[in-house]
Amino acid sequence: MTQEPNREMERRMTDKPEQPERGRRSFMKKIWLILGFVALAEFLCFIISLLRPSKETHKSIPAESLRVIGNVEEFPAGSVTPDRVNRLYIVREKDGAFLALSLTCPHLGCSVLWNEESQQFDCPCHSSAFDRRGIVLSSPAPRPLDYLPVIIEEGKVKVDMTGVTRRKRFEPSQLTYAL
Ligand code: FES
């Protein structure tokens, strides 16, 4: 007779803590679930930002320093086109890449001329010569023709006039491809 109340008491003592424990576990489950959703959403946003074509690539270039030189189709593959107003040449590689070269000779500042026949730039002042990528073929020019960054936007070839860059050699990173 006395054992029954004892058992009942034992049961209560062991049962009581289970209620809050179960509640805590379910609360933690909910927290993990929410954190999981947040992490998944952030991951998806990251993937989307990688896949989306960036319109802000050239955001740092002020619009007033970008000069529209022409439409992409105006520059056939393999061509070299002078732009005397902006004092530059637009070189289009056979694979379609663009390169903008300064028209100013790095020796003493004369204007170089493109020679279609010999496929090189000649300086009329002291006979320096440069290949179609502006690399020195004959001195006294101390370095290649300077290059300017080309940007292709909405089918237009634009040049960053503030980006005139001295260089020691040609590097593929100087080329811009139309998408
Ligand atoms: S200015 Fe061009 S070679 Fe002297």
JSON list of C-alpha atoms and ligand atoms in Angstrom, two decimals:
[
{"chain": "A", "resi": 1, "resn": "MET", "atom": "CA", "xyz": [0.00, 0.00, 0.00]},
{"chain": "A", "resi": 2, "resn": "THR", "atom": "CA", "xyz": [2.77, 2.46, 0.81]},
{"chain": "A", "resi": 3, "resn": "GLN", "atom": "CA", "xyz": [4.69, 1.64, -2.37]},
{"chain": "A", "resi": 4, "resn": "GLU", "atom": "CA", "xyz": [2.04, 3.05, -4.70]},
{"chain": "A", "resi": 5, "resn": "PRO", "atom": "CA", "xyz": [2.32, 6.70, -3.60]},
{"chain": "A", "resi": 6, "resn": "ASN", "atom": "CA", "xyz": [6.13, 6.38, -3.68]},
{"chain": "A", "resi": 7, "resn": "ARG", "atom": "CA", "xyz": [6.05, 5.18, -7.26]},
{"chain": "A", "resi": 8, "resn": "GLU", "atom": "CA", "xyz": [3.71, 7.96, -8.19]},
{"chain": "A", "resi": 9, "resn": "MET", "atom": "CA", "xyz": [6.07, 10.46, -6.60]},
{"chain": "A", "resi": 10, "resn": "GLU", "atom": "CA", "xyz": [9.05, 8.98, -8.45]},
{"chain": "A", "resi": 11, "resn": "ARG", "atom": "CA", "xyz": [7.21, 9.21, -11.72]},
{"chain": "A", "resi": 12, "resn": "ARG", "atom": "CA", "xyz": [6.39, 12.85, -11.14]},
{"chain": "A", "resi": 13, "resn": "MET", "atom": "CA", "xyz": [9.95, 13.63, -10.20]},
{"chain": "A", "resi": 14, "resn": "THR", "atom": "CA", "xyz": [11.30, 12.02, -13.33]},
{"chain": "A", "resi": 15, "resn": "ASP", "atom": "CA", "xyz": [8.53, 13.36, -15.63]},
{"chain": "A", "resi": 16, "resn": "LYS", "atom": "CA", "xyz": [8.65, 16.99, -14.63]},
{"chain": "A", "resi": 17, "resn": "PRO", "atom": "CA", "xyz": [12.00, 18.00, -16.15]},
{"chain": "A", "resi": 18, "resn": "GLU", "atom": "CA", "xyz": [11.11, 16.35, -19.48]},
{"chain": "A", "resi": 19, "resn": "GLN", "atom": "CA", "xyz": [8.54, 19.01, -20.34]},
{"chain": "A", "resi": 20, "resn": "PRO", "atom": "CA", "xyz": [10.91, 22.01, -20.36]},
{"chain": "A", "resi": 21, "resn": "GLU", "atom": "CA", "xyz": [13.64, 19.88, -21.99]},
{"chain": "A", "resi": 22, "resn": "ARG", "atom": "CA", "xyz": [11.35, 18.99, -24.87]},
{"chain": "A", "resi": 23, "resn": "GLY", "atom": "CA", "xyz": [10.33, 22.62, -25.22]},
{"chain": "A", "resi": 24, "resn": "ARG", "atom": "CA", "xyz": [13.96, 23.74, -25.27]},
{"chain": "A", "resi": 25, "resn": "ARG", "atom": "CA", "xyz": [14.81, 21.18, -27.93]},
{"chain": "A", "resi": 26, "resn": "SER", "atom": "CA", "xyz": [11.97, 22.24, -30.17]},
{"chain": "A", "resi": 27, "resn": "PHE", "atom": "CA", "xyz": [12.94, 25.90, -29.69]},
{"chain": "A", "resi": 28, "resn": "MET", "atom": "CA", "xyz": [16.55, 25.10, -30.69]},
{"chain": "A", "resi": 29, "resn": "LYS", "atom": "CA", "xyz": [15.27, 23.20, -33.73]},
{"chain": "A", "resi": 30, "resn": "LYS", "atom": "CA", "xyz": [13.32, 26.28, -34.83]},
{"chain": "A", "resi": 31, "resn": "ILE", "atom": "CA", "xyz": [16.37, 28.51, -34.36]},
{"chain": "A", "resi": 32, "resn": "TRP", "atom": "CA", "xyz": [18.52, 26.17, -36.46]},
{"chain": "A", "resi": 33, "resn": "LEU", "atom": "CA", "xyz": [15.84, 26.05, -39.11]},
{"chain": "A", "resi": 34, "resn": "ILE", "atom": "CA", "xyz": [15.69, 29.85, -39.31]},
{"chain": "A", "resi": 35, "resn": "LEU", "atom": "CA", "xyz": [19.48, 30.12, -39.41]},
{"chain": "A", "resi": 36, "resn": "GLY", "atom": "CA", "xyz": [19.52, 27.52, -42.17]},
{"chain": "A", "resi": 37, "resn": "PHE", "atom": "CA", "xyz": [17.03, 29.52, -44.24]},
{"chain": "A", "resi": 38, "resn": "VAL", "atom": "CA", "xyz": [19.00, 32.73, -43.74]},
{"chain": "A", "resi": 39, "resn": "ALA", "atom": "CA", "xyz": [22.24, 31.02, -44.80]},
{"chain": "A", "resi": 40, "resn": "LEU", "atom": "CA", "xyz": [20.53, 29.50, -47.83]},
{"chain": "A", "resi": 41, "resn": "ALA", "atom": "CA", "xyz": [19.05, 32.87, -48.84]},
{"chain": "A", "resi": 42, "resn": "GLU", "atom": "CA", "xyz": [22.44, 34.56, -48.52]},
{"chain": "A", "resi": 43, "resn": "PHE", "atom": "CA", "xyz": [24.09, 31.82, -50.55]},
{"chain": "A", "resi": 44, "resn": "LEU", "atom": "CA", "xyz": [21.46, 32.17, -53.31]},
{"chain": "A", "resi": 45, "resn": "CYS", "atom": "CA", "xyz": [21.92, 35.97, -53.38]},
{"chain": "A", "resi": 46, "resn": "PHE", "atom": "CA", "xyz": [25.67, 35.45, -53.71]},
{"chain": "A", "resi": 47, "resn": "ILE", "atom": "CA", "xyz": [25.23, 33.00, -56.62]},
{"chain": "A", "resi": 48, "resn": "ILE", "atom": "CA", "xyz": [22.78, 35.36, -58.38]},
{"chain": "A", "resi": 49, "resn": "SER", "atom": "CA", "xyz": [25.20, 38.29, -58.00]},
{"chain": "A", "resi": 50, "resn": "LEU", "atom": "CA", "xyz": [27.92, 36.17, -59.64]},
{"chain": "A", "resi": 51, "resn": "LEU", "atom": "CA", "xyz": [25.71, 35.17, -62.56]},
{"chain": "A", "resi": 52, "resn": "ARG", "atom": "CA", "xyz": [24.21, 38.59, -63.22]},
{"chain": "A", "resi": 53, "resn": "PRO", "atom": "CA", "xyz": [26.23, 40.61, -65.80]},
{"chain": "A", "resi": 54, "resn": "SER", "atom": "CA", "xyz": [27.73, 43.51, -63.89]},
{"chain": "A", "resi": 55, "resn": "LYS", "atom": "CA", "xyz": [26.67, 46.95, -65.06]},
{"chain": "A", "resi": 56, "resn": "GLU", "atom": "CA", "xyz": [28.79, 48.50, -62.38]},
{"chain": "A", "resi": 57, "resn": "THR", "atom": "CA", "xyz": [32.15, 47.23, -63.59]},
{"chain": "A", "resi": 58, "resn": "HIS", "atom": "CA", "xyz": [33.10, 50.70, -64.79]},
{"chain": "A", "resi": 59, "resn": "LYS", "atom": "CA", "xyz": [31.14, 52.64, -62.22]},
{"chain": "A", "resi": 60, "resn": "SER", "atom": "CA", "xyz": [34.35, 54.14, -60.91]},
{"chain": "A", "resi": 61, "resn": "ILE", "atom": "CA", "xyz": [35.05, 55.81, -64.28]},
{"chain": "A", "resi": 62, "resn": "PRO", "atom": "CA", "xyz": [33.30, 59.20, -64.41]},
{"chain": "A", "resi": 63, "resn": "ALA", "atom": "CA", "xyz": [30.95, 59.42, -67.40]},
{"chain": "A", "resi": 64, "resn": "GLU", "atom": "CA", "xyz": [32.60, 62.64, -68.62]},
{"chain": "A", "resi": 65, "resn": "SER", "atom": "CA", "xyz": [35.94, 60.89, -69.06]},
{"chain": "A", "resi": 66, "resn": "LEU", "atom": "CA", "xyz": [34.40, 58.26, -71.36]},
{"chain": "A", "resi": 67, "resn": "ARG", "atom": "CA", "xyz": [34.51, 59.21, -75.03]},
{"chain": "A", "resi": 68, "resn": "VAL", "atom": "CA", "xyz": [32.30, 57.35, -77.54]},
{"chain": "A", "resi": 69, "resn": "ILE", "atom": "CA", "xyz": [34.49, 56.52, -80.53]},
{"chain": "A", "resi": 70, "resn": "GLY", "atom": "CA", "xyz": [31.93, 54.63, -82.63]},
{"chain": "A", "resi": 71, "resn": "ASN", "atom": "CA", "xyz": [29.78, 51.54, -82.98]},
{"chain": "A", "resi": 72, "resn": "VAL", "atom": "CA", "xyz": [31.43, 48.13, -82.67]},
{"chain": "A", "resi": 73, "resn": "GLU", "atom": "CA", "xyz": [30.56, 47.28, -86.32]},
{"chain": "A", "resi": 74, "resn": "GLU", "atom": "CA", "xyz": [32.51, 50.29, -87.59]},
{"chain": "A", "resi": 75, "resn": "PHE", "atom": "CA", "xyz": [35.77, 48.56, -86.62]},
{"chain": "A", "resi": 76, "resn": "PRO", "atom": "CA", "xyz": [36.26, 45.41, -88.70]},
{"chain": "A", "resi": 77, "resn": "ALA", "atom": "CA", "xyz": [38.44, 42.60, -87.32]},
{"chain": "A", "resi": 78, "resn": "GLY", "atom": "CA", "xyz": [42.10, 43.22, -88.20]},
{"chain": "A", "resi": 79, "resn": "SER", "atom": "CA", "xyz": [41.61, 46.98, -88.72]},
{"chain": "A", "resi": 80, "resn": "VAL", "atom": "CA", "xyz": [43.48, 50.00, -87.36]},
{"chain": "A", "resi": 81, "resn": "THR", "atom": "CA", "xyz": [41.34, 53.16, -87.28]},
{"chain": "A", "resi": 82, "resn": "PRO", "atom": "CA", "xyz": [42.64, 56.63, -86.47]},
{"chain": "A", "resi": 83, "resn": "ASP", "atom": "CA", "xyz": [40.65, 59.06, -84.34]},
{"chain": "A", "resi": 84, "resn": "ARG", "atom": "CA", "xyz": [42.50, 62.34, -84.77]},
{"chain": "A", "resi": 85, "resn": "VAL", "atom": "CA", "xyz": [40.04, 64.31, -82.64]},
{"chain": "A", "resi": 86, "resn": "ASN", "atom": "CA", "xyz": [40.83, 62.19, -79.59]},
{"chain": "A", "resi": 87, "resn": "ARG", "atom": "CA", "xyz": [44.44, 61.57, -80.69]},
{"chain": "A", "resi": 88, "resn": "LEU", "atom": "CA", "xyz": [44.24, 57.80, -80.62]},
{"chain": "A", "resi": 89, "resn": "TYR", "atom": "CA", "xyz": [44.02, 54.67, -82.77]},
{"chain": "A", "resi": 90, "resn": "ILE", "atom": "CA", "xyz": [41.49, 51.90, -82.32]},
{"chain": "A", "resi": 91, "resn": "VAL", "atom": "CA", "xyz": [43.13, 48.59, -83.12]},
{"chain": "A", "resi": 92, "resn": "ARG", "atom": "CA", "xyz": [40.85, 45.61, -83.62]},
{"chain": "A", "resi": 93, "resn": "GLU", "atom": "CA", "xyz": [42.49, 42.23, -83.36]},
{"chain": "A", "resi": 94, "resn": "LYS", "atom": "CA", "xyz": [41.54, 39.39, -85.72]},
{"chain": "A", "resi": 95, "resn": "ASP", "atom": "CA", "xyz": [39.71, 37.69, -82.85]},
{"chain": "A", "resi": 96, "resn": "GLY", "atom": "CA", "xyz": [37.58, 40.83, -82.33]},
{"chain": "A", "resi": 97, "resn": "ALA", "atom": "CA", "xyz": [39.38, 42.29, -79.29]},
{"chain": "A", "resi": 98, "resn": "PHE", "atom": "CA", "xyz": [39.85, 46.06, -79.04]},
{"chain": "A", "resi": 99, "resn": "LEU", "atom": "CA", "xyz": [42.97, 48.02, -78.12]},
{"chain": "A", "resi": 100, "resn": "ALA", "atom": "CA", "xyz": [43.19, 51.82, -78.00]},
{"chain": "A", "resi": 101, "resn": "LEU", "atom": "CA", "xyz": [46.64, 53.32, -78.56]},
{"chain": "A", "resi": 102, "resn": "SER", "atom": "CA", "xyz": [47.77, 56.88, -78.10]},
{"chain": "A", "resi": 103, "resn": "LEU", "atom": "CA", "xyz": [48.68, 58.59, -81.33]},
{"chain": "A", "resi": 104, "resn": "THR", "atom": "CA", "xyz": [51.51, 60.44, -79.56]},
{"chain": "A", "resi": 105, "resn": "CYS", "atom": "CA", "xyz": [55.03, 59.12, -80.05]},
{"chain": "A", "resi": 106, "resn": "PRO", "atom": "CA", "xyz": [56.66, 58.46, -76.65]},
{"chain": "A", "resi": 107, "resn": "HIS", "atom": "CA", "xyz": [59.97, 59.88, -77.94]},
{"chain": "A", "resi": 108, "resn": "LEU", "atom": "CA", "xyz": [59.24, 63.59, -78.39]},
{"chain": "A", "resi": 109, "resn": "GLY", "atom": "CA", "xyz": [55.51, 63.70, -78.93]},
{"chain": "A", "resi": 110, "resn": "CYS", "atom": "CA", "xyz": [55.03, 63.68, -82.72]},
{"chain": "A", "resi": 111, "resn": "SER", "atom": "CA", "xyz": [51.92, 61.99, -84.14]},
{"chain": "A", "resi": 112, "resn": "VAL", "atom": "CA", "xyz": [52.56, 58.46, -85.37]},
{"chain": "A", "resi": 113, "resn": "LEU", "atom": "CA", "xyz": [51.01, 57.34, -88.66]},
{"chain": "A", "resi": 114, "resn": "TRP", "atom": "CA", "xyz": [49.58, 53.92, -89.43]},
{"chain": "A", "resi": 115, "resn": "ASN", "atom": "CA", "xyz": [51.17, 52.31, -92.47]},
{"chain": "A", "resi": 116, "resn": "GLU", "atom": "CA", "xyz": [48.68, 49.81, -93.86]},
{"chain": "A", "resi": 117, "resn": "GLU", "atom": "CA", "xyz": [51.22, 48.33, -96.23]},
{"chain": "A", "resi": 118, "resn": "SER", "atom": "CA", "xyz": [53.91, 47.52, -93.67]},
{"chain": "A", "resi": 119, "resn": "GLN", "atom": "CA", "xyz": [51.30, 47.02, -90.89]},
{"chain": "A", "resi": 120, "resn": "GLN", "atom": "CA", "xyz": [53.16, 49.29, -88.48]},
{"chain": "A", "resi": 121, "resn": "PHE", "atom": "CA", "xyz": [53.05, 52.75, -86.97]},
{"chain": "A", "resi": 122, "resn": "ASP", "atom": "CA", "xyz": [55.76, 55.11, -88.22]},
{"chain": "A", "resi": 123, "resn": "CYS", "atom": "CA", "xyz": [56.88, 58.28, -86.55]},
{"chain": "A", "resi": 124, "resn": "PRO", "atom": "CA", "xyz": [57.72, 60.93, -89.17]},
{"chain": "A", "resi": 125, "resn": "CYS", "atom": "CA", "xyz": [60.01, 62.87, -86.83]},
{"chain": "A", "resi": 126, "resn": "HIS", "atom": "CA", "xyz": [62.87, 60.49, -85.97]},
{"chain": "A", "resi": 127, "resn": "SER", "atom": "CA", "xyz": [61.78, 57.25, -87.65]},
{"chain": "A", "resi": 128, "resn": "SER", "atom": "CA", "xyz": [60.64, 55.22, -84.66]},
{"chain": "A", "resi": 129, "resn": "ALA", "atom": "CA", "xyz": [58.39, 52.36, -85.66]},
{"chain": "A", "resi": 130, "resn": "PHE", "atom": "CA", "xyz": [55.84, 50.33, -83.67]},
{"chain": "A", "resi": 131, "resn": "ASP", "atom": "CA", "xyz": [53.93, 47.15, -84.44]},
{"chain": "A", "resi": 132, "resn": "ARG", "atom": "CA", "xyz": [50.12, 47.04, -84.52]},
{"chain": "A", "resi": 133, "resn": "ARG", "atom": "CA", "xyz": [49.98, 46.64, -80.75]},
{"chain": "A", "resi": 134, "resn": "GLY", "atom": "CA", "xyz": [52.24, 49.68, -80.30]},
{"chain": "A", "resi": 135, "resn": "ILE", "atom": "CA", "xyz": [55.40, 47.75, -79.39]},
{"chain": "A", "resi": 136, "resn": "VAL", "atom": "CA", "xyz": [58.68, 49.41, -80.46]},
{"chain": "A", "resi": 137, "resn": "LEU", "atom": "CA", "xyz": [60.16, 47.94, -83.64]},
{"chain": "A", "resi": 138, "resn": "SER", "atom": "CA", "xyz": [62.83, 50.61, -84.01]},
{"chain": "A", "resi": 139, "resn": "SER", "atom": "CA", "xyz": [64.10, 53.34, -81.71]},
{"chain": "A", "resi": 140, "resn": "PRO", "atom": "CA", "xyz": [64.70, 56.09, -80.59]},
{"chain": "A", "resi": 141, "resn": "ALA", "atom": "CA", "xyz": [61.25, 55.62, -78.98]},
{"chain": "A", "resi": 142, "resn": "PRO", "atom": "CA", "xyz": [62.03, 54.61, -75.39]},
{"chain": "A", "resi": 143, "resn": "ARG", "atom": "CA", "xyz": [58.84, 52.60, -74.82]},
{"chain": "A", "resi": 144, "resn": "PRO", "atom": "CA", "xyz": [55.70, 51.31, -76.55]},
{"chain": "A", "resi": 145, "resn": "LEU", "atom": "CA", "xyz": [52.82, 53.60, -77.48]},
{"chain": "A", "resi": 146, "resn": "ASP", "atom": "CA", "xyz": [50.69, 54.35, -74.45]},
{"chain": "A", "resi": 147, "resn": "TYR", "atom": "CA", "xyz": [47.34, 52.59, -74.31]},
{"chain": "A", "resi": 148, "resn": "LEU", "atom": "CA", "xyz": [43.91, 53.65, -73.08]},
{"chain": "A", "resi": 149, "resn": "PRO", "atom": "CA", "xyz": [41.23, 51.43, -71.55]},
{"chain": "A", "resi": 150, "resn": "VAL", "atom": "CA", "xyz": [38.43, 50.49, -73.95]},
{"chain": "A", "resi": 151, "resn": "ILE", "atom": "CA", "xyz": [34.92, 49.84, -72.70]},
{"chain": "A", "resi": 152, "resn": "ILE", "atom": "CA", "xyz": [32.19, 48.27, -74.81]},
{"chain": "A", "resi": 153, "resn": "GLU", "atom": "CA", "xyz": [28.72, 49.34, -73.72]},
{"chain": "A", "resi": 154, "resn": "GLU", "atom": "CA", "xyz": [25.47, 48.86, -75.60]},
{"chain": "A", "resi": 155, "resn": "GLY", "atom": "CA", "xyz": [27.31, 48.20, -78.86]},
{"chain": "A", "resi": 156, "resn": "LYS", "atom": "CA", "xyz": [29.45, 51.34, -78.56]},
{"chain": "A", "resi": 157, "resn": "VAL", "atom": "CA", "xyz": [33.21, 51.54, -78.31]},
{"chain": "A", "resi": 158, "resn": "LYS", "atom": "CA", "xyz": [34.15, 53.95, -75.54]},
{"chain": "A", "resi": 159, "resn": "VAL", "atom": "CA", "xyz": [37.59, 55.01, -74.38]},
{"chain": "A", "resi": 160, "resn": "ASP", "atom": "CA", "xyz": [38.50, 56.22, -70.92]},
{"chain": "A", "resi": 161, "resn": "MET", "atom": "CA", "xyz": [40.43, 59.38, -71.80]},
{"chain": "A", "resi": 162, "resn": "THR", "atom": "CA", "xyz": [41.80, 59.71, -68.27]},
{"chain": "A", "resi": 163, "resn": "GLY", "atom": "CA", "xyz": [43.29, 56.21, -68.35]},
{"chain": "A", "resi": 164, "resn": "VAL", "atom": "CA", "xyz": [46.34, 56.82, -70.59]},
{"chain": "A", "resi": 165, "resn": "THR", "atom": "CA", "xyz": [48.84, 54.24, -69.38]},
{"chain": "A", "resi": 166, "resn": "ARG", "atom": "CA", "xyz": [52.56, 53.88, -70.00]},
{"chain": "A", "resi": 167, "resn": "ARG", "atom": "CA", "xyz": [53.68, 50.29, -70.42]},
{"chain": "A", "resi": 168, "resn": "LYS", "atom": "CA", "xyz": [56.78, 48.23, -71.01]},
{"chain": "A", "resi": 169, "resn": "ARG", "atom": "CA", "xyz": [55.18, 45.49, -73.07]},
{"chain": "A", "resi": 170, "resn": "PHE", "atom": "CA", "xyz": [51.93, 44.24, -74.51]},
{"chain": "A", "resi": 171, "resn": "GLU", "atom": "CA", "xyz": [49.79, 42.17, -72.17]},
{"chain": "A", "resi": 172, "resn": "PRO", "atom": "CA", "xyz": [46.47, 40.45, -72.97]},
{"chain": "A", "resi": 173, "resn": "SER", "atom": "CA", "xyz": [44.83, 42.40, -70.13]},
{"chain": "A", "resi": 174, "resn": "GLN", "atom": "CA", "xyz": [45.13, 45.52, -72.32]},
{"chain": "A", "resi": 175, "resn": "LEU", "atom": "CA", "xyz": [42.56, 44.03, -74.73]},
{"chain": "A", "resi": 176, "resn": "THR", "atom": "CA", "xyz": [38.81, 44.44, -74.42]},
{"chain": "A", "resi": 177, "resn": "TYR", "atom": "CA", "xyz": [36.34, 41.99, -75.93]},
{"chain": "A", "resi": 178, "resn": "ALA", "atom": "CA", "xyz": [32.85, 42.86, -77.10]},
{"chain": "A", "resi": 179, "resn": "LEU", "atom": "CA", "xyz": [30.37, 40.53, -75.39]},
{"chain": "B", "resi": 1, "resn": "FES", "atom": "S1", "xyz": [59.15, 61.98, -81.86]},
{"chain": "B", "resi": 1, "resn": "FES", "atom": "FE1", "xyz": [58.80, 60.04, -82.65]},
{"chain": "B", "resi": 1, "resn": "FES", "atom": "S2", "xyz": [60.72, 59.24, -82.98]},
{"chain": "B", "resi": 1, "resn": "FES", "atom": "FE2", "xyz": [61.09, 61.18, -82.16]}
]
